[in-house]
Short mmCIF file of C-alpha atoms and ligand atoms in Angstrom, two decimals:
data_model
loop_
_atom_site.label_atom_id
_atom_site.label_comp_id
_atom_site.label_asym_id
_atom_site.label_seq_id
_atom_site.Cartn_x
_atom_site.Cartn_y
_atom_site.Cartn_z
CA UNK A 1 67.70 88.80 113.39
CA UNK A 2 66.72 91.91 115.37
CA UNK A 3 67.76 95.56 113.71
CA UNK A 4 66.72 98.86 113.97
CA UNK A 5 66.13 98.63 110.63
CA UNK A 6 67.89 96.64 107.55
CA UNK A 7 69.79 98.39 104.84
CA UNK A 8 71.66 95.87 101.97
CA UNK A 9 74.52 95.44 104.23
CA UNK A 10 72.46 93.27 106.29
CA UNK A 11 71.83 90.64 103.81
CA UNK A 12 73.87 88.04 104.63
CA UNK A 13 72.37 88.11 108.33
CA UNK A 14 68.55 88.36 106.74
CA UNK A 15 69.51 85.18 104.69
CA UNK A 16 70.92 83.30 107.54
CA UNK A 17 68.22 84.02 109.68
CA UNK A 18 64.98 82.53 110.71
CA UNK A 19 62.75 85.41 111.06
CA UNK A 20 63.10 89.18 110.90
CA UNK A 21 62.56 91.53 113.63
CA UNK A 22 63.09 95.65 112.96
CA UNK A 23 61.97 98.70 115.07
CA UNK A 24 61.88 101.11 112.19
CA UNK A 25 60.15 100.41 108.59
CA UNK A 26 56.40 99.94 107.48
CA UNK A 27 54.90 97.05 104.63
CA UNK A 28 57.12 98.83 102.16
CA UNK A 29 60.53 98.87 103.83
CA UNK A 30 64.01 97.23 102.81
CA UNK A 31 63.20 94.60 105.46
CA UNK A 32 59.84 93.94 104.68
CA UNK A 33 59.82 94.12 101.03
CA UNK A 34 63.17 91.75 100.97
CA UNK A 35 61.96 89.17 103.57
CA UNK A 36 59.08 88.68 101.77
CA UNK A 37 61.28 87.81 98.34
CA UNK A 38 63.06 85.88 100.79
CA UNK A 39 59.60 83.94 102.13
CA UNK A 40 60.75 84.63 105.66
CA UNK A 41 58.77 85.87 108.88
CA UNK A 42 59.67 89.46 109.41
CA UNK A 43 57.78 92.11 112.15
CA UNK A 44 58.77 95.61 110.57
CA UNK A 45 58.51 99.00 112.30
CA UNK A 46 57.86 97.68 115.80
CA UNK A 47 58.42 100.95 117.73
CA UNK A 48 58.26 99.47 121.23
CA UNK A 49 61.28 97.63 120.46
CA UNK A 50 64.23 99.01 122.18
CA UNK A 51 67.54 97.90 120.26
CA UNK A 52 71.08 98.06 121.68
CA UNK A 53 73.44 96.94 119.14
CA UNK A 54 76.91 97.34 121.33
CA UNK A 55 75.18 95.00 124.06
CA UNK A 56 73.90 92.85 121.51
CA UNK A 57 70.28 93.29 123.06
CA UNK A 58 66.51 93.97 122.52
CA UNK A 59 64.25 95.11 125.50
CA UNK A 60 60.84 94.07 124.66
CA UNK A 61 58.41 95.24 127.17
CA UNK A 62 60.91 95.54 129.74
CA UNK A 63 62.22 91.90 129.13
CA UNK A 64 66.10 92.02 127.85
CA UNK A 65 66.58 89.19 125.31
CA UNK A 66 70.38 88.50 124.32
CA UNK A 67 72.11 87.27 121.30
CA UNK A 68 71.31 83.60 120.93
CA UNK A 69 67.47 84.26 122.92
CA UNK A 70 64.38 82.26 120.90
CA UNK A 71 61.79 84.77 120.12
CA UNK A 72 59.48 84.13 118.01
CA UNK A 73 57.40 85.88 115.36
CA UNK A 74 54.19 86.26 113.59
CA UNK A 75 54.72 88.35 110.46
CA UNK A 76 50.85 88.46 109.75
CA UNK A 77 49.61 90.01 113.14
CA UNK A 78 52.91 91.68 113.48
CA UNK A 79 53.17 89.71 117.26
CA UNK A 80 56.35 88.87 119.19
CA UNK A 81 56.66 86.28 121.25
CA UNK A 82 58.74 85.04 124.08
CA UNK A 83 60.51 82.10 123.33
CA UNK A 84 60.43 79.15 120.42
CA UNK A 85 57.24 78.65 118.81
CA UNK A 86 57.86 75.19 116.37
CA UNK A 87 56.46 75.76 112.87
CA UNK A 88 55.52 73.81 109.77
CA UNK A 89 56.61 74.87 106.67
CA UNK A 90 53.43 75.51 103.92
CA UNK A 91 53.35 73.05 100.42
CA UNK A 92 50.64 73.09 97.64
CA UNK A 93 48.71 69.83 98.74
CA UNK A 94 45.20 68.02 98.97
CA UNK A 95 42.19 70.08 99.74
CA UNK A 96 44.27 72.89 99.50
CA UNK A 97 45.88 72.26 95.86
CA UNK A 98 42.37 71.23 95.02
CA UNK A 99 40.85 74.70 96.05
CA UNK A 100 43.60 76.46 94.07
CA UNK A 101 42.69 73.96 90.89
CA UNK A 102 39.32 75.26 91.71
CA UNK A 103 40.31 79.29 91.17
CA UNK A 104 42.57 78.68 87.76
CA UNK A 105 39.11 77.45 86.22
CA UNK A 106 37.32 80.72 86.92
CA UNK A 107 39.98 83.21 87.07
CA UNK A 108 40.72 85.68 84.74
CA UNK A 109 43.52 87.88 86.60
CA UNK A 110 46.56 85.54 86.67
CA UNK A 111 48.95 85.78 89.17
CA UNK A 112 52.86 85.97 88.32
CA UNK A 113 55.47 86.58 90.98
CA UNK A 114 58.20 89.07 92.42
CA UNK A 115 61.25 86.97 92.33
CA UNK A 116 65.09 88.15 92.00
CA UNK A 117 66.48 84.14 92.17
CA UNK A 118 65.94 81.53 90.59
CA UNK A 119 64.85 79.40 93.68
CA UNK A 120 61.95 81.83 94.84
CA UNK A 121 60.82 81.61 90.69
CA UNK A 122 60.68 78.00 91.42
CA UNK A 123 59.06 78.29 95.35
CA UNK A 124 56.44 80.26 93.45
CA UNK A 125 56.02 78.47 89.81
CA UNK A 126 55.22 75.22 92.68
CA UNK A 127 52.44 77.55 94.24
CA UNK A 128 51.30 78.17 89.99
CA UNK A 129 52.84 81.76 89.53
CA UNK A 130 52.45 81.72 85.81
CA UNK A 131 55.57 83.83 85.08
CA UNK A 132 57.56 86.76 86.50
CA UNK A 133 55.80 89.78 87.25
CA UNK A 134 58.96 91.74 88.64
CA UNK A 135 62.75 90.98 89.41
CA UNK A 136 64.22 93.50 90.78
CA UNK A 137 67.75 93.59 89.76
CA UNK A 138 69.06 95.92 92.38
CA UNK A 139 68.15 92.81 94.92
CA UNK A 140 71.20 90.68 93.14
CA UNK A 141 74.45 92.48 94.06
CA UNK A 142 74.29 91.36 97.62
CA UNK A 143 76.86 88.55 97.88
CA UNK A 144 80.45 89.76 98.37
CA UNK A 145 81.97 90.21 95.07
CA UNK A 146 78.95 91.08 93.64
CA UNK A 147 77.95 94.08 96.21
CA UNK A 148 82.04 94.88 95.82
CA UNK A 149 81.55 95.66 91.70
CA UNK A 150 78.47 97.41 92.23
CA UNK A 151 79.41 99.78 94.87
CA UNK A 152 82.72 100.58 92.70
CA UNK A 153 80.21 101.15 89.82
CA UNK A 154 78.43 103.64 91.66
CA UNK A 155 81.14 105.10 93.45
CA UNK A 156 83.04 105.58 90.02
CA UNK A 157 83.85 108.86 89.70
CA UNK A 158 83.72 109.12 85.65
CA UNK A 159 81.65 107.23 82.68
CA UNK A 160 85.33 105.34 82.12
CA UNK A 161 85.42 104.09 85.79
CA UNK A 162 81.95 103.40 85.47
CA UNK A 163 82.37 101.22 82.35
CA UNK A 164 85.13 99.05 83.75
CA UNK A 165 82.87 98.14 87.54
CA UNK A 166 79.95 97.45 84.48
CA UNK A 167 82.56 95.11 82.88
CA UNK A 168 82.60 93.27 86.18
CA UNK A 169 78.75 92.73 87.07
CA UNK A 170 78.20 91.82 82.96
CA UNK A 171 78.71 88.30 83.81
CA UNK A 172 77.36 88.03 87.47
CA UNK A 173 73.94 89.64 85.73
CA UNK A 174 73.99 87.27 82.76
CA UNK A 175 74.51 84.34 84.92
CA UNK A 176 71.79 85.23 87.71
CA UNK A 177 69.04 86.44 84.32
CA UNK A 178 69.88 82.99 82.83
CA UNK A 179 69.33 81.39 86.00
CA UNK A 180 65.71 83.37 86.66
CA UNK A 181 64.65 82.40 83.03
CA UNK A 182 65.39 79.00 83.02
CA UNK A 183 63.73 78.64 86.23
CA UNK A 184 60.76 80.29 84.48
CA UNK A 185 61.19 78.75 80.77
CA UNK A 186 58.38 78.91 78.72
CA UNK A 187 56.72 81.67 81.27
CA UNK A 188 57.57 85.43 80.87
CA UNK A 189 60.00 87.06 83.16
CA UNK A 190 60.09 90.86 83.64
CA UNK A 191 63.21 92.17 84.90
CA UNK A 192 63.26 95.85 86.00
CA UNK A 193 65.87 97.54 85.15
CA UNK A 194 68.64 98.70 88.33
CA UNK A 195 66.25 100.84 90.95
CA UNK A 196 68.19 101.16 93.74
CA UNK A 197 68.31 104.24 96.16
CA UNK A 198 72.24 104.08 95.77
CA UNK A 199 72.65 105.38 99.75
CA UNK A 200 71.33 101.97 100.79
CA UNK A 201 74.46 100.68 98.48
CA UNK A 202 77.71 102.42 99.24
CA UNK A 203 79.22 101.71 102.33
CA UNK A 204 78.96 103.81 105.23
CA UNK A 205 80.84 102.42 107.44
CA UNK A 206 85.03 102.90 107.51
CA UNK A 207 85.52 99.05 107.28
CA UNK A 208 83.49 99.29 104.28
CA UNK A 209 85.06 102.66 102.90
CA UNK A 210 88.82 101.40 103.31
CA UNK A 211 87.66 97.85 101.29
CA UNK A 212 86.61 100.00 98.71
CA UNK A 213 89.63 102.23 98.55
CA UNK A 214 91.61 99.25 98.21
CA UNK A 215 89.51 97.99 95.66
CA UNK A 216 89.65 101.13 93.86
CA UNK A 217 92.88 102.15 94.16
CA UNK A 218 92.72 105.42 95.53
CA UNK A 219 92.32 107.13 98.93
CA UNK A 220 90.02 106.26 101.54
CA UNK A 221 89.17 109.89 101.54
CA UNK A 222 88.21 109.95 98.03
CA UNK A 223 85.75 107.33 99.07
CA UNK A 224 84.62 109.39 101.93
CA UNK A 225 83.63 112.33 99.45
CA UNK A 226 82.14 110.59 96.84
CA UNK A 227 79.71 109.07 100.01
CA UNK A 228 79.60 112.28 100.75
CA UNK A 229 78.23 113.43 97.37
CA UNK A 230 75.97 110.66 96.75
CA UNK A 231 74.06 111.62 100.29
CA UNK A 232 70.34 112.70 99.49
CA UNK A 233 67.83 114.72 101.67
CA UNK A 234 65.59 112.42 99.64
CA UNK A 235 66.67 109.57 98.61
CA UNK A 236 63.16 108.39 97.50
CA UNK A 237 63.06 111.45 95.30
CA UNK A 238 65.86 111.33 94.18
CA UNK A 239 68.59 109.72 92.05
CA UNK A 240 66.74 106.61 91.34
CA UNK A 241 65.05 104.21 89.00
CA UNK A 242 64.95 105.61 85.42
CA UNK A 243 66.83 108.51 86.61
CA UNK A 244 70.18 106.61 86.63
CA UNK A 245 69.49 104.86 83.33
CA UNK A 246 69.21 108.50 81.82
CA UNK A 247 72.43 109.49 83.88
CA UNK A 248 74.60 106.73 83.08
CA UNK A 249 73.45 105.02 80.17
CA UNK A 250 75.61 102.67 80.01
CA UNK A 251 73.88 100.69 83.09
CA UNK A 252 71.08 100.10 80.95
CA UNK A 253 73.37 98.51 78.27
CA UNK A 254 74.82 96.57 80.29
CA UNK A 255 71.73 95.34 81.80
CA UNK A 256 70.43 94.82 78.95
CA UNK A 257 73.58 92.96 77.30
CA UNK A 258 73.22 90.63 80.40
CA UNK A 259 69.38 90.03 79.93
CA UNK A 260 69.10 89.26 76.33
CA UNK A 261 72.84 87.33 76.49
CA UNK A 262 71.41 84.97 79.02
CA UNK A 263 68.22 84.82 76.57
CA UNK A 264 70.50 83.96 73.76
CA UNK A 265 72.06 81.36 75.50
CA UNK A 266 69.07 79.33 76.76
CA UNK A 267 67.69 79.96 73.01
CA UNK A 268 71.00 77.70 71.35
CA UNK A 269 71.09 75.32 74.68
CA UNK A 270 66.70 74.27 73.19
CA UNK A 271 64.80 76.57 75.79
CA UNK A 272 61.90 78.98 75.59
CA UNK A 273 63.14 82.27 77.62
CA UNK A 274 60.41 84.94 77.51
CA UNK A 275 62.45 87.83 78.84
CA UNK A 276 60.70 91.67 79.24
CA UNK A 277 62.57 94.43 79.93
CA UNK A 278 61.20 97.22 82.24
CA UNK A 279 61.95 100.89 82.71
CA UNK A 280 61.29 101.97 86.81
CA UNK A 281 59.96 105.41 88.10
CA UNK A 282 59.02 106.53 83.94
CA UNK A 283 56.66 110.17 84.84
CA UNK A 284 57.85 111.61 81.82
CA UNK A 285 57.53 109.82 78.29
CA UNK A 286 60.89 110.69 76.66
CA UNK A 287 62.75 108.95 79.59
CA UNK A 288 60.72 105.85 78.49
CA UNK A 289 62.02 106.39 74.56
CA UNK A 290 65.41 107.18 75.27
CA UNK A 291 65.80 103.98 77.63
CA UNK A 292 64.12 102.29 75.17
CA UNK A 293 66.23 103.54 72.03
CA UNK A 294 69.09 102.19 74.47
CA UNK A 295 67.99 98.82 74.90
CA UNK A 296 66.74 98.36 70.95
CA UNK A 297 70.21 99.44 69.54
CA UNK A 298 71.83 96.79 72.43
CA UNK A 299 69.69 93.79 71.17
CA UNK A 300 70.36 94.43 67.90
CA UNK A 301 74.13 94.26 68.91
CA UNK A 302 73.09 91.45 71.05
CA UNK A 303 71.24 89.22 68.90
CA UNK A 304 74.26 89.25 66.18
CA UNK A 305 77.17 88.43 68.04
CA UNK A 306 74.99 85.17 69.15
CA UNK A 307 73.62 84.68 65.86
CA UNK A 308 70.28 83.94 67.22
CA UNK A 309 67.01 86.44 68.04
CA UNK A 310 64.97 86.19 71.08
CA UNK A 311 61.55 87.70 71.14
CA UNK A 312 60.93 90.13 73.65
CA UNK A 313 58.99 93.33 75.43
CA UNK A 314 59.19 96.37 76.42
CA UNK A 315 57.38 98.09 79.43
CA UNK A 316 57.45 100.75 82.34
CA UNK A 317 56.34 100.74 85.57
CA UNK A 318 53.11 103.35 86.43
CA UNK A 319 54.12 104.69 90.50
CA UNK A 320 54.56 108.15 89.75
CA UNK A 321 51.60 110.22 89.65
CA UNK A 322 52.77 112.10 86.28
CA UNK A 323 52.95 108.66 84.44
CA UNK A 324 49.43 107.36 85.28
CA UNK A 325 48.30 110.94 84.57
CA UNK A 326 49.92 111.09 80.92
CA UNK A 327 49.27 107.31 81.23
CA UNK A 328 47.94 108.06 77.00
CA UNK A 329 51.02 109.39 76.05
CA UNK A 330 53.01 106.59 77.68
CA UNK A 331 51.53 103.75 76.03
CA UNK A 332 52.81 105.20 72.79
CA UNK A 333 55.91 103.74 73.88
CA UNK A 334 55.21 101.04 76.38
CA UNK A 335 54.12 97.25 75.49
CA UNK A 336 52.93 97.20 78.96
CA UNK A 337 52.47 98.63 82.13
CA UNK A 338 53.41 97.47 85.66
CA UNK A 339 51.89 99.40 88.26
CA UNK A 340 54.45 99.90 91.35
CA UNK A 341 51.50 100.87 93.90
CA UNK A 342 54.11 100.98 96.95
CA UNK A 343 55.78 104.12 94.85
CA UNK A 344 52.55 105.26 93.80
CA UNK A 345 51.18 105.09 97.30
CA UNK A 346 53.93 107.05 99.11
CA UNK A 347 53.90 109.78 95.94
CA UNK A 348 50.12 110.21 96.22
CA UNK A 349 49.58 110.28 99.66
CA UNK A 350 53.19 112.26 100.05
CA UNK A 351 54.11 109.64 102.92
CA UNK A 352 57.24 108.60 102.52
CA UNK A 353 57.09 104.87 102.84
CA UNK A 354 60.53 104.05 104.93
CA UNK A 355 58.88 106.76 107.85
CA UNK A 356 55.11 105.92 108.21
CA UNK A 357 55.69 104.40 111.32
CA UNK A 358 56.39 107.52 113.34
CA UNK A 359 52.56 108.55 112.50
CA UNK A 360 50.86 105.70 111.09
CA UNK A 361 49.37 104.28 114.69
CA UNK A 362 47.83 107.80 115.77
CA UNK A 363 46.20 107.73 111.69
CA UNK A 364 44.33 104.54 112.50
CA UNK A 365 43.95 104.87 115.93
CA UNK A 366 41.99 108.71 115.42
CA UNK A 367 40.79 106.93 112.45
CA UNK A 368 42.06 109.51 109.97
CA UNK A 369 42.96 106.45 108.24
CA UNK A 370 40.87 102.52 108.08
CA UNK A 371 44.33 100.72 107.36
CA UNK A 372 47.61 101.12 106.37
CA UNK A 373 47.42 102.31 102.69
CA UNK A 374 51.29 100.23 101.70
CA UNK A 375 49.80 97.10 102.74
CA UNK A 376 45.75 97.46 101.06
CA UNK A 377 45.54 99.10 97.92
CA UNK A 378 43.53 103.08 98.28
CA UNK A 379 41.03 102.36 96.02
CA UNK A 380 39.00 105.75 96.53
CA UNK A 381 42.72 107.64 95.54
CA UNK A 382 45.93 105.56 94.09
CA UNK A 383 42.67 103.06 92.91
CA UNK A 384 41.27 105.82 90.64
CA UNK A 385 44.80 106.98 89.23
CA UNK A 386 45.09 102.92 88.21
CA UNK A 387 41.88 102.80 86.59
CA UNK A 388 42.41 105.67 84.63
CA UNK A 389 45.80 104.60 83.77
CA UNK A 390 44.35 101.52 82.24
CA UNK A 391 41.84 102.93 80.39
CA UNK A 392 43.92 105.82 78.68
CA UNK A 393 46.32 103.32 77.79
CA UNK A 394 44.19 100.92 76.41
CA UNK A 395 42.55 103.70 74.79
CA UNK A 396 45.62 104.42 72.40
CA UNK A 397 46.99 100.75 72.55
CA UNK A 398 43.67 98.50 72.78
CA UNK A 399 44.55 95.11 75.05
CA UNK A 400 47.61 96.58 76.60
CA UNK A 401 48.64 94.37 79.36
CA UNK A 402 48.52 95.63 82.49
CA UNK A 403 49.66 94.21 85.51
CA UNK A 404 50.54 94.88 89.73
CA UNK A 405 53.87 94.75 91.28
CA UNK A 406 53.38 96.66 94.09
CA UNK A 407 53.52 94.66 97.80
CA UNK A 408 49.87 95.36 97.48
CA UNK A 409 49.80 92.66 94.55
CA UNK A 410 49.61 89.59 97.05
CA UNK A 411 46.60 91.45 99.24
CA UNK A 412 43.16 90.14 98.40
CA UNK A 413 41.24 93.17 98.27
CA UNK A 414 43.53 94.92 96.27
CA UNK A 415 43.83 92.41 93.79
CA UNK A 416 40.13 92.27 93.66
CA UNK A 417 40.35 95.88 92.82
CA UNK A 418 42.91 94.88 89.90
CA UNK A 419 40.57 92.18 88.58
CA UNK A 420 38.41 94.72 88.59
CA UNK A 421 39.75 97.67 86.62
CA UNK A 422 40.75 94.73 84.28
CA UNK A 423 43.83 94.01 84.62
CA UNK A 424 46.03 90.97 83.31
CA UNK A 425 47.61 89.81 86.14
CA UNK A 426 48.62 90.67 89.29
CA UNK A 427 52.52 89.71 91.03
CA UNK A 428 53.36 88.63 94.52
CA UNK A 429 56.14 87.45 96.36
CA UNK A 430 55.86 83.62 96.06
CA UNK A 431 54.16 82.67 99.59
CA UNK A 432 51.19 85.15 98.76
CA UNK A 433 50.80 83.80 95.05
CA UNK A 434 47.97 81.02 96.80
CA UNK A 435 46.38 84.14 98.27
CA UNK A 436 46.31 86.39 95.45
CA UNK A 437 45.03 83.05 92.96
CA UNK A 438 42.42 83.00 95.50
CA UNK A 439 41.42 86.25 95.33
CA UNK A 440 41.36 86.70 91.69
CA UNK A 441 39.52 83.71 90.93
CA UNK A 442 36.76 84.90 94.01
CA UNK A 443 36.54 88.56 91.77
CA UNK A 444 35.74 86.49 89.14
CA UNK A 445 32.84 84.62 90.69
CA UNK A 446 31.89 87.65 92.61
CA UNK A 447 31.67 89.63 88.90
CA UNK A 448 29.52 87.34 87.55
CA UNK A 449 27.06 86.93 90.40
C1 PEP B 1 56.70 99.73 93.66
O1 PEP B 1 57.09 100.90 93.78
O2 PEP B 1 55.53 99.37 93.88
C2 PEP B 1 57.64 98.68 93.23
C3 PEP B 1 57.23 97.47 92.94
O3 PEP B 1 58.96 99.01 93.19
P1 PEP B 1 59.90 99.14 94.49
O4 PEP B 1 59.13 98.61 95.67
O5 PEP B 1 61.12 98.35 94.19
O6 PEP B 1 60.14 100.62 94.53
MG1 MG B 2 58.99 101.45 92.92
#
């Protein structure tokens, strides 16, 4: 699949395809981050690439491949090739399963996974993820009905409208959380709670506008205004993570109906769900206890309509600067932290991550920077923000867990780093969980030499 870049709309093509090419993006962006989830090749933010979507084209180096061409891709070097390359899917197996054996004996950072279905929690519990480190929940609306509820939930235009579209995803949630922690019984799970920049959601497109008006029941106009409304200069900045919990608090009750219903369930059916529940973008610490009050007050509701209580935690996510500043005052509220270094990255730097291509090559070519900071962990800048994170939150909570969620999670010098600062685990998407074992156990080793 070759894009200029991906937005959600473009999921069913990303899932059908073999490999991912975009011209626009960086480590961080939609089509990087969701290939990844997805285990598939993907070359993001490949400038030279020249894409013309009414001819159904790509010029690449002044060869024109069509619809239907072979290229093929190498998502580690970020090389294209001409043509069909065959390939060999990877499995956990001889020397190589005995090398990872090897690293759980001296390891002390364990590695979990970033997983939003219940086949990548079992691709990765088969590479030895040892739980859920992050599902993001925005990443399960994309089939049709699903992605047809959640864009009338955010196009809603009051909390009523709002509360009937929430009515609709309850049970697609419950079913997809029960799904995730039964893949992952007896392991913990931590689901994030909806993060989505809600431009990449609503439809921009007329096709799109008119379904929804349907759908709705009002004018195609109306739909056009309420785009309108929703646009951002910022989206990154803007009405996201936490911020829409806060807004419309009834999306975290619903979420949270869905996660500890699906708990609930697997509880009565004999299982061992281990379900955490975890606040995104937290910089100030009453956003944290007001989600949290939230989310208490629906498990209680919860827990007796099934008759039946399921233990389980509460945390935030550390990526903005404020919250691993005040990191103290957080921990007062949060059973543990989850440090989103591609958020932190972009807010401490000030890059924003879905436009560091435009100036990323002239950084490292004049050398301003060694590499690009999404993909390896700044340890001289975001590293020291972590480390004192962890240590003024363990300092008013002694053992908190800490973990990474960040894409840099599943690169081996930054989860060196995260051994490190001491850390508890660190979460990858479930191809780099062999990688990141590796590189925990070899901080170990290297600690003790
Ligand atoms: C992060 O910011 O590092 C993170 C894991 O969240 P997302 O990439 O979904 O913003
Ligand atoms: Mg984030």
């Amino acid at each position: 699949m070759v894009r200029i870049e991906t937005s959600p709309e473009d999921l069913a093509g990303m899932s059908a395809a073999e490999g991912i090419l975009t011209a626009r993006g960086g480590m961080t962006s939609h089509a990087a981050v969701v290939a990844r989830g997805m285990g598939k090749c993907c070359v993001s933010g490949a400038g030279a690439i020249q894409v013309d979507y009414k001819a159904k084209t790509v010029k690449i180096e002044g060869v024109t491949y069509k619809e239907g061409d072979y290229i093929s891709l190498n998502g580690t070097t970020g090389q294209v090739y001409a043509g069909e390359i065959p390939t060999k899917a990877a499995e956990l197996s001889g020397d190589f399963k005995a090398l990872m054996d090897l690293c759980d004996k001296y390891t002390k950072l364990q590695v979990r996974t970033n997983a939003d279905t219940p086949h990548d929690a079992r691709v990765a519990r088969a590479f030895g993820a040892k739980g859920i480190g992050l599902t993001r929940t925005e990443h399960m609306f994309f089939e049709d009905k699903k992605i047809l509820a959640m864009r009338e939930m955010i196009l809603a235009k009051d909390s009523e409208g709002r509360e009937k579209a929430l009515a609709k995803l309850l049970p697609y949630q419950k079913a997809d959380f029960k799904g995730i922690l039964d893949a992952m019984d007896g392991l913990p799970v931590n689901i994030r709670l909806l993060d989505p920049p809600l431009h990449e959601f609503v439809p921009h497109d007329l096709k799109g506008q008119e379904q929804m008006a349907k759908e709705m029941g009002v004018s195609v106009e109306e739909i056009q205004a309420r785009v309108a409304s929703l646009a951002e200069n910022n989206p990154m900045l803007g009405h996201r993570g936490c911020r829409l919990g806060i807004t419309f608090p009834e999306i975290t009750a619903m979420q949270t109906r869905a996660i500890l219903g699906a708990a609930c369930e697997l509880k009565k059916e004999g299982k061992n769900p281990m379900p955490e529940i975890m606040v995104p973008l937290i910089g100030i610490l009453y956003e944290l206890k007001q989600q949290k009050e939230i989310i208490q007050r629906v498990a209680k509701e919860v827990f007796e309509e099934y008759g039946v209580e399921v233990e389980f935690e509460i945390g935030t996510m550390i990526e903005i600067p404020r919250a691993a500043l005040t990191a103290d005052r957080i921990a007062t509220e949060a059973q543990y932290f989850s440090f989103g270094t591609n958020d932190l990255t972009q807010m401490t730097f000030g890059y924003s991550r879905d436009d560091i291509a435009s100036f990323l090559p002239a950084y490292l070519e004049k050398k301003i920077l060694k590499v690009d900071p999404f993909q390896v962990l700044d340890q001289k800048g975001v590293g020291q923000l972590i480390k004192m994170a962890v240590e003024k939150g363990r300092a008013v909570r002694p053992g908190l867990r800490t973990g990474i969620c960040g894409e840099h999670g599943g690169e081996p010098s930054s989860v060196k780093f995260c051994a490190r600062v001491g850390m508890n685990y660190a979460s990858c998407s479930p191809f780099r969980v062999p990688i990141a074992r590796l590189a925990a156990a070899q901080a170990a080793v290297e600690d003790e030499a």
